[in-house]
Every structure is written in structure tokens, then in C-alpha cells.
Amino acid sequence: VEVCEQTECARAGRGRRKKGESAAPGEEANMGDALFAAIRDIDRVAKKQRTCSAKTAQYLSQMEDEIRAAKAKLEKSASREEKKRLLKELHDKLLTLRLPGQIEDKQKEFYGSVSRLGKSVDKHFKSESFGDRETNLDDELLDKVIANHFFREGEPQLGQTFCEEANVSVSEDLKQSFLDMHVVVSELKNHNVLPALEWVKEKREEERASPLEFKLHSMQFLRLLGSQGCKVALNYARTNLSQFANTHMLEIRQLMGCLLYHNNIARSPYKELLSEMHWETLRHTFVRECCSTMGQACESPLLVASAAGSLAIPTLAKFATVMGKKQDWTTMEQLPVEIDLGHEFTFYSIFACPISRDQASRDDPPMMLLCGHVLSKQSVTKLNKSNSKPFKCPYCPSEQKFSDCVEISF
């Protein structure tokens, strides 16, 4: 599919290379030729598919016309013998035209092309050697992650079947919590916020209202304003929105402005408040808070791991090809190359020492100097050659002793 989507881009960019940019050895001969060979095969299959579809529709339409014509004649005929004769004529004509057989032949041609395309892709794009290496995975842990994913995604029957076949268990409380979560999400899809409000009030810590609760009340206010009018919506706002006056006054003012356009909010300056995007954000926020309450990650660990692994594969494949058997990255504590996964895969703050370029760890935590600059503990230790004498910060003229440095945590 990705090759199909990139066909036009690849054709437009064929042979183009920026000035001063050199190709890697064998790049054009290998990947370039393989890519365009695959594109040609895909074009042939796509053409075959269009031809097959058009011919099949033509044959089916022809069969339908013949059957309709025979049906019209049958309705007009009175004798039993005449009807038998008409049916025999239809049967003989369909056999002569051999329409079902022609449809089957076209289907066989198309599926043959698809089969040859798979072989062509396998021929041009050989699997990388790093994919054949053994990894020490905890099978039981992996099965638990998969089972957890099914329950998280609202597939309790599939999850239970997997647990029975893989011989793993997921706590009943966690199963029920995920089930309750998806019941509320389903109601939010139907723009019903009442179950979510009940959940929020039940989980509310002490008497502190959450931003999610305010958003739920806001959406309910807009629903009441559109369905039951200003009086009901205003009473609801006085009862439920007044507690958020100190933290969400700007949003409350916008909601009150909607009262002036209650007959047609969709054509008012506040029409953006009715956007479906707000409901989608509301569902996502509810899932995050619900998972946080259960002590679970807001995103499926299985999906996150799969997505991150998919992004890392091209870089690791290139590294494995270049290094061959000289260096086995699967035995290393850290990856031998830097892989940028983007901000969506950043879950907590990290610190890299500006001198050693190494990331901070429990054994090598970040240390803040008197001047405010932060280095790793190992770098500070190297700078502090003598415990009795002060050392200079590598970024400013200030001096300090090792005892003046403070270990910090993010």
C-alpha cells in the first residue's frame, strides 16, 4: 500500500538528486531499481484489476438483461409448456454465452497477477538479516500485554478467548474497569455525558473538581441550550458551572455568550464550540484520566511498542547491513545509533550531559553547579581533580567545590 501511495512521488523524483549529494554505493542499482520494478508490477496488477472489474460488471449486466427479458416473457405466457420452453431457451442461451465461465476466467487471471506480484516483491526486497536474530523475549509477559490490549480496546470476548488459549490471566477488576470505561466512551460518542459525569464525581479527590468535569458540564450546557432552551441551560450553568468560576472564567463567558444565539448557535460567533473535535478530545481526555485512575498507561503498550519498533526498523536494518556480523546490537544495553522517534514517544524528561553527551541515569545523575549549569555526576567528578581545591565551570568563570554541587531529579 505504501509503495502504491508513493508511486507518483517516486516517478517524479526519479533521477533527481540535490547538487553535491552523492548516492550511497549500490543505492541506485539496488533500492532504486527494485522500487521501480515493484511499481511497474503494481501498475500491471492495478490495470488487470480494473479490466477484471469492468468485464465482470459487463457480464453480470448482460446476464441480468437476459434474465429480465425471459421473466417478462414468462409473465405474458399462459401455458405450462410455453414457460418450460422459455426457461430452456434462457438456459441454453446462458450456456452459449458462457458468462459465468468468463467471469471465473477473469477472476483467475487477476488472482494470478496478485500472486505473481507477491513473488516479485519477495524477489526485489529481500528480508534483512537482523530480523532473523534470536531475542530473549519473556513469552508470558508478551502474552499478558496482548491480552491487556484486547480488554483495553473494548474486546472482552476476544481477550478472554486469548487468555484461555495462551494460559494467561488478567485480573477481574482490571477487566471490569476497562469494560466500564468503554461503556462511558460509547455514551460519549452519542453525545451523552451523564455516565461520564457520574464516573468523575465518584472518582473526584476530596472536593476538587477536575478540568474534565468542567468540559463535561460545558458540553451538557450546550446540549441543553440547543434542545431545551435558555432557561433550562441557564439553571444548569448556575448549578454546575459556578464552582469553576475561579479557574475557567473565560470559557464560562463564552458559554454565556451562546445564550444570545440560542436559536442558531451554528451560525453564531461561537459555532466552533459545537465542533465534533471537542467531543473527540473529550473522549480522549476521559480515557487518559480513567487509565490513570487504574494505574495503566494512557496508550496501549502493545501499540506504542509496535509503532516505535516500526520507526526504528529502517535505521537498524541499515546498521545491520553495514556492520554485518562484526557487531551484534541485540546484545548491547543501548542502541548503537540514535533513533529519533518524535515527541509523541516522549513520556518523561531526560537529561543528556553537554560534556559527555551521555544520558543521565541512577548511577550517573545530573548535578547542578553553583552557577546554575547542570552536568552529569561523572563529568563533575572528572572536573574535580582535587577535592580540596575548587574547579571552574566549563561554561562560565564561576568556581565551586564538589560539595557545593546539588544532585537534581526531573
C-alpha positions as MATLAB code, in Angstrom:
seq = 'VEVCEQTECARAGRGRRKKGESAAPGEEANMGDALFAAIRDIDRVAKKQRTCSAKTAQYLSQMEDEIRAAKAKLEKSASREEKKRLLKELHDKLLTLRLPGQIEDKQKEFYGSVSRLGKSVDKHFKSESFGDRETNLDDELLDKVIANHFFREGEPQLGQTFCEEANVSVSEDLKQSFLDMHVVVSELKNHNVLPALEWVKEKREEERASPLEFKLHSMQFLRLLGSQGCKVALNYARTNLSQFANTHMLEIRQLMGCLLYHNNIARSPYKELLSEMHWETLRHTFVRECCSTMGQACESPLLVASAAGSLAIPTLAKFATVMGKKQDWTTMEQLPVEIDLGHEFTFYSIFACPISRDQASRDDPPMMLLCGHVLSKQSVTKLNKSNSKPFKCPYCPSEQKFSDCVEISF';
ca = [
       0.000    0.000    0.000;
       2.825    2.381    0.893;
       4.512    1.666   -2.438;
       1.216    2.423   -4.234;
       0.789    5.703   -2.357;
       4.340    6.777   -3.175;
       4.250    5.759   -6.844;
       3.759    9.251   -8.240;
       6.344   10.751   -5.869;
       8.868    8.128   -6.866;
       8.249    8.706  -10.562;
       8.509   12.470  -10.170;
      11.724   12.160   -8.203;
      13.387    9.521  -10.387;
      16.922   10.515  -11.215;
      16.727   13.706   -9.170;
      19.425   14.393   -6.653;
      20.434   17.617   -4.956;
      23.602   19.326   -6.050;
      26.565   17.987   -4.132;
      24.620   14.987   -2.839;
      26.181   11.638   -3.631;
      24.458    8.285   -3.734;
      25.466    5.500   -1.422;
      27.351    2.634   -3.100;
      24.902    0.434   -4.952;
      21.920    2.553   -3.869;
      20.662    3.322   -7.370;
      21.404   -0.165   -8.623;
      19.670   -1.914   -5.720;
      16.913    0.005   -3.985;
      16.109    2.296   -6.906;
      15.773   -0.492   -9.462;
      13.893   -2.676   -7.012;
      11.457    0.125   -6.206;
      10.620    0.951   -9.795;
      10.414   -2.724  -10.740;
       7.863   -3.165   -7.950;
       5.989   -0.067   -9.135;
       5.773   -1.489  -12.676;
       4.406   -4.766  -11.318;
       1.869   -2.896   -9.192;
       0.753   -0.876  -12.212;
       0.199   -4.100  -14.164;
      -1.844   -5.615  -11.343;
      -3.885   -2.416  -10.944;
      -4.623   -2.396  -14.683;
      -5.596   -6.068  -14.553;
      -7.890   -5.344  -11.611;
      -9.667   -2.519  -13.473;
     -10.110   -4.699  -16.547;
     -11.391   -7.600  -14.470;
     -13.845   -5.366  -12.615;
     -15.186   -3.779  -15.804;
     -15.581   -7.125  -17.595;
     -17.245   -8.731  -14.574;
     -19.735   -5.859  -14.345;
     -20.405   -6.160  -18.081;
     -21.027   -9.929  -17.899;
     -23.279   -9.597  -14.857;
     -25.261   -6.819  -16.546;
     -25.658   -8.984  -19.666;
     -26.887  -11.911  -17.558;
     -29.322   -9.621  -15.768;
     -30.718   -8.331  -19.083;
     -31.249  -11.855  -20.383;
     -32.988  -12.926  -17.164;
     -35.217   -9.821  -17.094;
     -36.211  -10.366  -20.737;
     -37.049  -14.017  -20.014;
     -39.024  -13.013  -16.916;
     -41.117  -10.546  -18.947;
     -41.924  -13.274  -21.477;
     -42.813  -15.731  -18.711;
     -45.271  -13.276  -17.180;
     -47.053  -12.962  -20.521;
     -47.158  -16.685  -21.328;
     -50.170  -18.676  -20.137;
     -49.399  -22.345  -20.874;
     -47.075  -24.513  -18.827;
     -45.372  -25.807  -21.976;
     -44.597  -22.267  -23.148;
     -42.966  -21.425  -19.801;
     -40.820  -24.565  -19.956;
     -39.747  -23.634  -23.465;
     -38.791  -20.079  -22.414;
     -36.805  -21.357  -19.441;
     -34.967  -23.834  -21.662;
     -34.171  -21.053  -24.143;
     -32.759  -18.921  -21.300;
     -30.700  -21.853  -20.018;
     -29.335  -22.655  -23.460;
     -28.541  -19.008  -24.175;
     -26.648  -18.580  -20.915;
     -24.692  -21.738  -21.628;
     -23.900  -20.481  -25.136;
     -22.765  -17.089  -23.848;
     -20.772  -18.849  -21.107;
     -20.978  -15.755  -18.913;
     -20.239  -17.419  -15.507;
     -17.243  -19.163  -17.025;
     -15.916  -15.904  -18.468;
     -16.276  -14.206  -15.069;
     -14.366  -17.059  -13.448;
     -11.616  -16.861  -16.082;
     -11.162  -13.122  -15.482;
     -11.006  -13.689  -11.721;
      -8.353  -16.371  -12.180;
      -6.265  -14.043  -14.344;
      -6.466  -11.300  -11.716;
      -5.573  -13.558   -8.763;
      -2.704  -14.967  -10.794;
      -1.356  -11.437  -11.239;
      -1.682  -10.779   -7.498;
       0.208  -13.990   -6.736;
       2.998  -13.046   -9.136;
       3.185   -9.583   -7.545;
       3.865  -11.138   -4.135;
       6.675  -13.215   -5.596;
       8.082  -10.149   -7.345;
       8.139   -8.155   -4.082;
       9.863  -11.041   -2.303;
      12.404  -11.184   -5.116;
      13.233   -7.470   -5.200;
      13.080   -6.756   -1.449;
      14.973   -9.379    0.479;
      14.442   -9.581    4.225;
      17.149   -8.003    6.336;
      19.452  -10.298    8.266;
      18.761   -8.597   11.599;
      15.199   -9.895   11.501;
      16.415  -13.495   11.827;
      18.307  -12.946   15.069;
      17.085  -14.575   18.215;
      15.800  -12.349   21.002;
      15.251  -13.261   24.630;
      11.613  -12.288   24.984;
       9.514  -13.128   28.010;
       6.687  -15.004   26.273;
       4.426  -14.916   29.308;
       4.861  -11.161   29.688;
       4.208  -10.636   25.971;
       1.009  -12.702   26.198;
      -0.165  -10.598   29.146;
       0.493   -7.404   27.193;
      -1.533   -8.727   24.245;
      -4.402   -9.818   26.500;
      -4.359   -6.444   28.250;
      -4.526   -4.755   24.834;
      -7.689   -6.641   23.852;
      -9.504   -5.673   27.052;
      -8.246   -2.096   26.761;
      -9.614   -1.833   23.207;
     -13.086   -2.973   24.302;
     -12.860   -6.564   23.020;
     -13.617   -8.607   26.180;
     -14.666  -11.782   24.325;
     -11.518  -11.768   22.201;
      -9.415  -11.028   25.272;
     -10.996  -13.865   27.273;
     -10.502  -16.343   24.424;
      -6.853  -15.299   24.115;
      -6.326  -15.689   27.881;
      -7.732  -19.231   27.764;
      -5.628  -20.274   24.772;
      -2.406  -18.569   25.936;
      -2.942  -19.698   29.544;
      -2.533  -16.195   30.995;
      -4.721  -14.264   33.397;
      -5.872  -10.661   33.717;
      -7.409   -9.512   36.991;
     -11.192   -9.341   37.047;
     -11.079   -5.820   38.471;
      -8.996   -4.629   35.522;
     -11.318   -6.338   33.034;
     -14.366   -4.697   34.607;
     -12.650   -1.302   34.727;
     -11.848   -1.434   31.009;
     -15.400   -2.595   30.264;
     -16.889    0.275   32.282;
     -14.553    2.704   30.534;
     -15.741    1.652   27.087;
     -19.391    1.848   28.133;
     -18.851    5.504   29.039;
     -16.859    6.146   25.830;
     -19.728    4.678   23.792;
     -22.147    7.070   25.501;
     -19.826    9.998   24.784;
     -19.864    9.037   21.100;
     -23.645    9.502   21.286;
     -23.107   12.909   22.997;
     -24.374   11.630   26.343;
     -22.169   12.988   29.141;
     -24.208   11.792   32.141;
     -22.378    8.447   32.670;
     -19.034   10.248   32.404;
     -20.156   12.854   34.949;
     -21.176   10.116   37.371;
     -17.767    8.484   36.969;
     -15.927   11.790   37.514;
     -17.908   12.624   40.649;
     -17.276    9.155   42.026;
     -13.523    9.395   41.416;
     -13.196   13.031   42.446;
     -10.472   13.560   45.036;
     -11.887   15.297   48.092;
     -13.881   18.287   46.807;
     -11.555   19.340   43.995;
     -13.185   19.439   40.560;
     -11.136   18.373   37.537;
     -10.825   20.058   34.099;
     -12.554   17.001   32.632;
     -15.593   17.635   34.809;
     -15.793   21.253   33.620;
     -15.597   20.160   29.977;
     -18.373   17.612   30.525;
     -20.608   20.234   32.139;
     -19.843   22.636   29.284;
     -20.914   20.143   26.627;
     -24.062   19.317   28.599;
     -24.856   23.039   28.850;
     -24.610   23.401   25.059;
     -26.832   20.346   24.522;
     -29.475   21.691   26.868;
     -29.294   25.129   25.255;
     -29.930   23.648   21.824;
     -32.660   21.221   22.874;
     -34.500   22.775   25.842;
     -33.797   26.499   25.598;
     -32.178   29.277   27.600;
     -33.992   28.852   30.913;
     -33.045   25.204   31.449;
     -29.455   25.771   30.246;
     -29.001   28.840   32.475;
     -30.257   26.981   35.552;
     -27.868   24.147   34.749;
     -24.971   26.602   34.440;
     -25.782   28.235   37.801;
     -25.842   24.842   39.481;
     -22.813   23.182   37.870;
     -20.539   25.802   36.281;
     -20.329   28.340   39.113;
     -17.819   26.160   41.006;
     -15.347   26.648   38.121;
     -15.510   30.456   38.113;
     -12.030   30.891   39.570;
     -10.302   28.633   37.035;
     -12.400   28.759   33.848;
     -13.969   32.221   33.782;
     -13.026   32.897   30.131;
     -14.668   29.662   28.964;
     -17.765   30.360   31.054;
     -18.097   33.802   29.445;
     -18.050   32.201   26.009;
     -20.738   29.754   27.080;
     -22.877   32.593   28.401;
     -22.426   34.386   25.083;
     -24.111   31.422   23.396;
     -27.351   32.390   25.179;
     -27.694   35.337   22.793;
     -27.680   32.977   19.794;
     -29.607   30.049   21.281;
     -31.868   29.810   18.224;
     -28.972   29.168   15.851;
     -25.606   28.694   17.550;
     -24.230   27.025   14.403;
     -24.272   30.424   12.636;
     -23.046   32.439   15.598;
     -19.515   33.593   16.580;
     -19.498   30.603   18.979;
     -20.152   27.933   16.358;
     -16.693   26.449   16.971;
     -17.912   25.228   20.376;
     -20.207   22.756   18.572;
     -17.362   21.170   16.628;
     -17.135   17.376   16.763;
     -13.463   17.843   17.542;
     -14.414   18.825   21.109;
     -16.237   15.515   21.592;
     -13.244   13.599   20.279;
     -10.924   15.487   22.642;
     -13.352   14.844   25.472;
     -13.311   11.084   24.823;
      -9.512   11.044   24.691;
      -9.243   13.037   27.927;
     -11.679   10.708   29.668;
      -9.690    7.627   28.587;
      -6.482    9.228   29.875;
      -7.971   10.001   33.294;
      -9.643    6.616   33.505;
      -6.409    4.769   32.720;
      -4.528    6.975   35.166;
      -7.014    6.059   37.888;
      -6.493    2.363   37.114;
      -2.708    2.760   37.186;
      -2.479    1.950   33.467;
      -0.715    3.751   30.622;
      -2.972    6.098   28.667;
      -1.897    4.423   25.403;
      -1.770    0.710   24.713;
       1.779   -0.534   25.486;
       1.457   -3.026   22.635;
       0.626   -0.313   20.089;
       3.327    2.022   21.399;
       5.987   -0.685   21.268;
       4.909   -1.783   17.773;
       4.870    1.779   16.433;
       8.259    2.632   17.947;
       9.743   -0.599   16.622;
       8.394    0.100   13.133;
      10.046    3.531   13.122;
      13.335    2.050   14.299;
      13.473   -0.814   11.767;
      14.890    1.154    8.775;
      17.784    2.546   10.828;
      18.541   -0.801   12.454;
      18.324   -2.585    9.101;
      20.845   -0.192    7.590;
      23.142   -0.608   10.598;
      22.909   -4.410   10.416;
      23.721   -4.312    6.695;
      26.735   -2.069    7.175;
      28.185   -3.836   10.212;
      27.292   -7.380    9.201;
      28.414   -9.826   11.883;
      31.096   -7.545   13.299;
      28.791   -6.076   15.916;
      25.605   -7.626   17.340;
      23.361   -4.789   18.518;
      20.923   -7.200   20.207;
      23.459   -7.831   22.998;
      24.029   -4.135   23.764;
      22.444   -2.256   26.655;
      21.971    0.796   24.410;
      21.254    1.047   20.700;
      24.430    1.768   18.697;
      22.736    4.512   16.658;
      20.480    7.397   17.574;
      16.846    6.957   16.533;
      14.538    9.979   16.660;
      11.007    8.743   17.397;
       9.408   12.191   17.673;
       7.646   13.995   20.502;
       4.725   11.558   20.616;
       7.076    8.918   22.016;
       8.491   11.157   24.749;
       6.936   10.125   28.063;
       9.248   11.751   30.598;
      12.036   14.322   30.742;
      15.570   13.166   30.068;
      18.898   14.887   30.596;
      21.997   14.482   28.455;
      25.255   15.841   29.805;
      26.541   18.608   27.500;
      30.137   17.392   28.014;
      29.949   13.592   27.844;
      26.745   13.514   25.729;
      25.539   10.602   27.830;
      22.022   10.433   29.219;
      21.632   10.681   32.976;
      20.916    7.510   34.939;
      20.622    6.409   38.535;
      24.343    5.724   38.651;
      25.176    8.963   36.859;
      22.569   11.564   37.932;
      22.600   15.237   36.875;
      24.366   17.706   39.196;
      23.704   21.444   39.345;
      26.648   23.751   39.954;
      26.501   26.987   41.950;
      26.202   28.965   38.711;
      23.113   27.004   37.679;
      24.700   24.951   34.889;
      23.958   21.230   35.007;
      26.397   18.409   34.234;
      26.431   14.678   34.851;
      27.985   13.409   38.069;
      30.811   11.663   36.200;
      31.689   14.882   34.352;
      31.717   16.827   37.615;
      33.941   14.166   39.180;
      36.424   14.463   36.320;
      36.484   18.249   36.642;
      37.026   17.974   40.374;
      40.564   16.621   40.246;
      41.220   17.653   43.822;
      38.551   17.580   46.492;
      40.254   20.422   48.397;
      40.512   22.893   45.518;
      37.564   24.439   43.680;
      37.074   23.840   39.974;
      35.775   26.089   37.236;
      32.515   25.577   35.414;
      33.257   24.691   31.756;
      30.636   27.222   30.597;
      31.303   30.242   32.834;
      34.066   31.629   35.111;
      32.379   30.653   38.396;
      34.207   28.321   40.754;
      32.855   25.796   43.221;
      33.732   22.672   45.160;
      32.227   19.255   44.644;
      30.373   19.607   47.933;
      28.646   22.734   46.571;
      27.044   20.763   43.728;
      23.487   19.577   44.180;
      22.018   16.407   42.708;
      18.765   17.130   40.920;
      15.940   14.978   39.598;
      13.362   15.707   36.929;
];
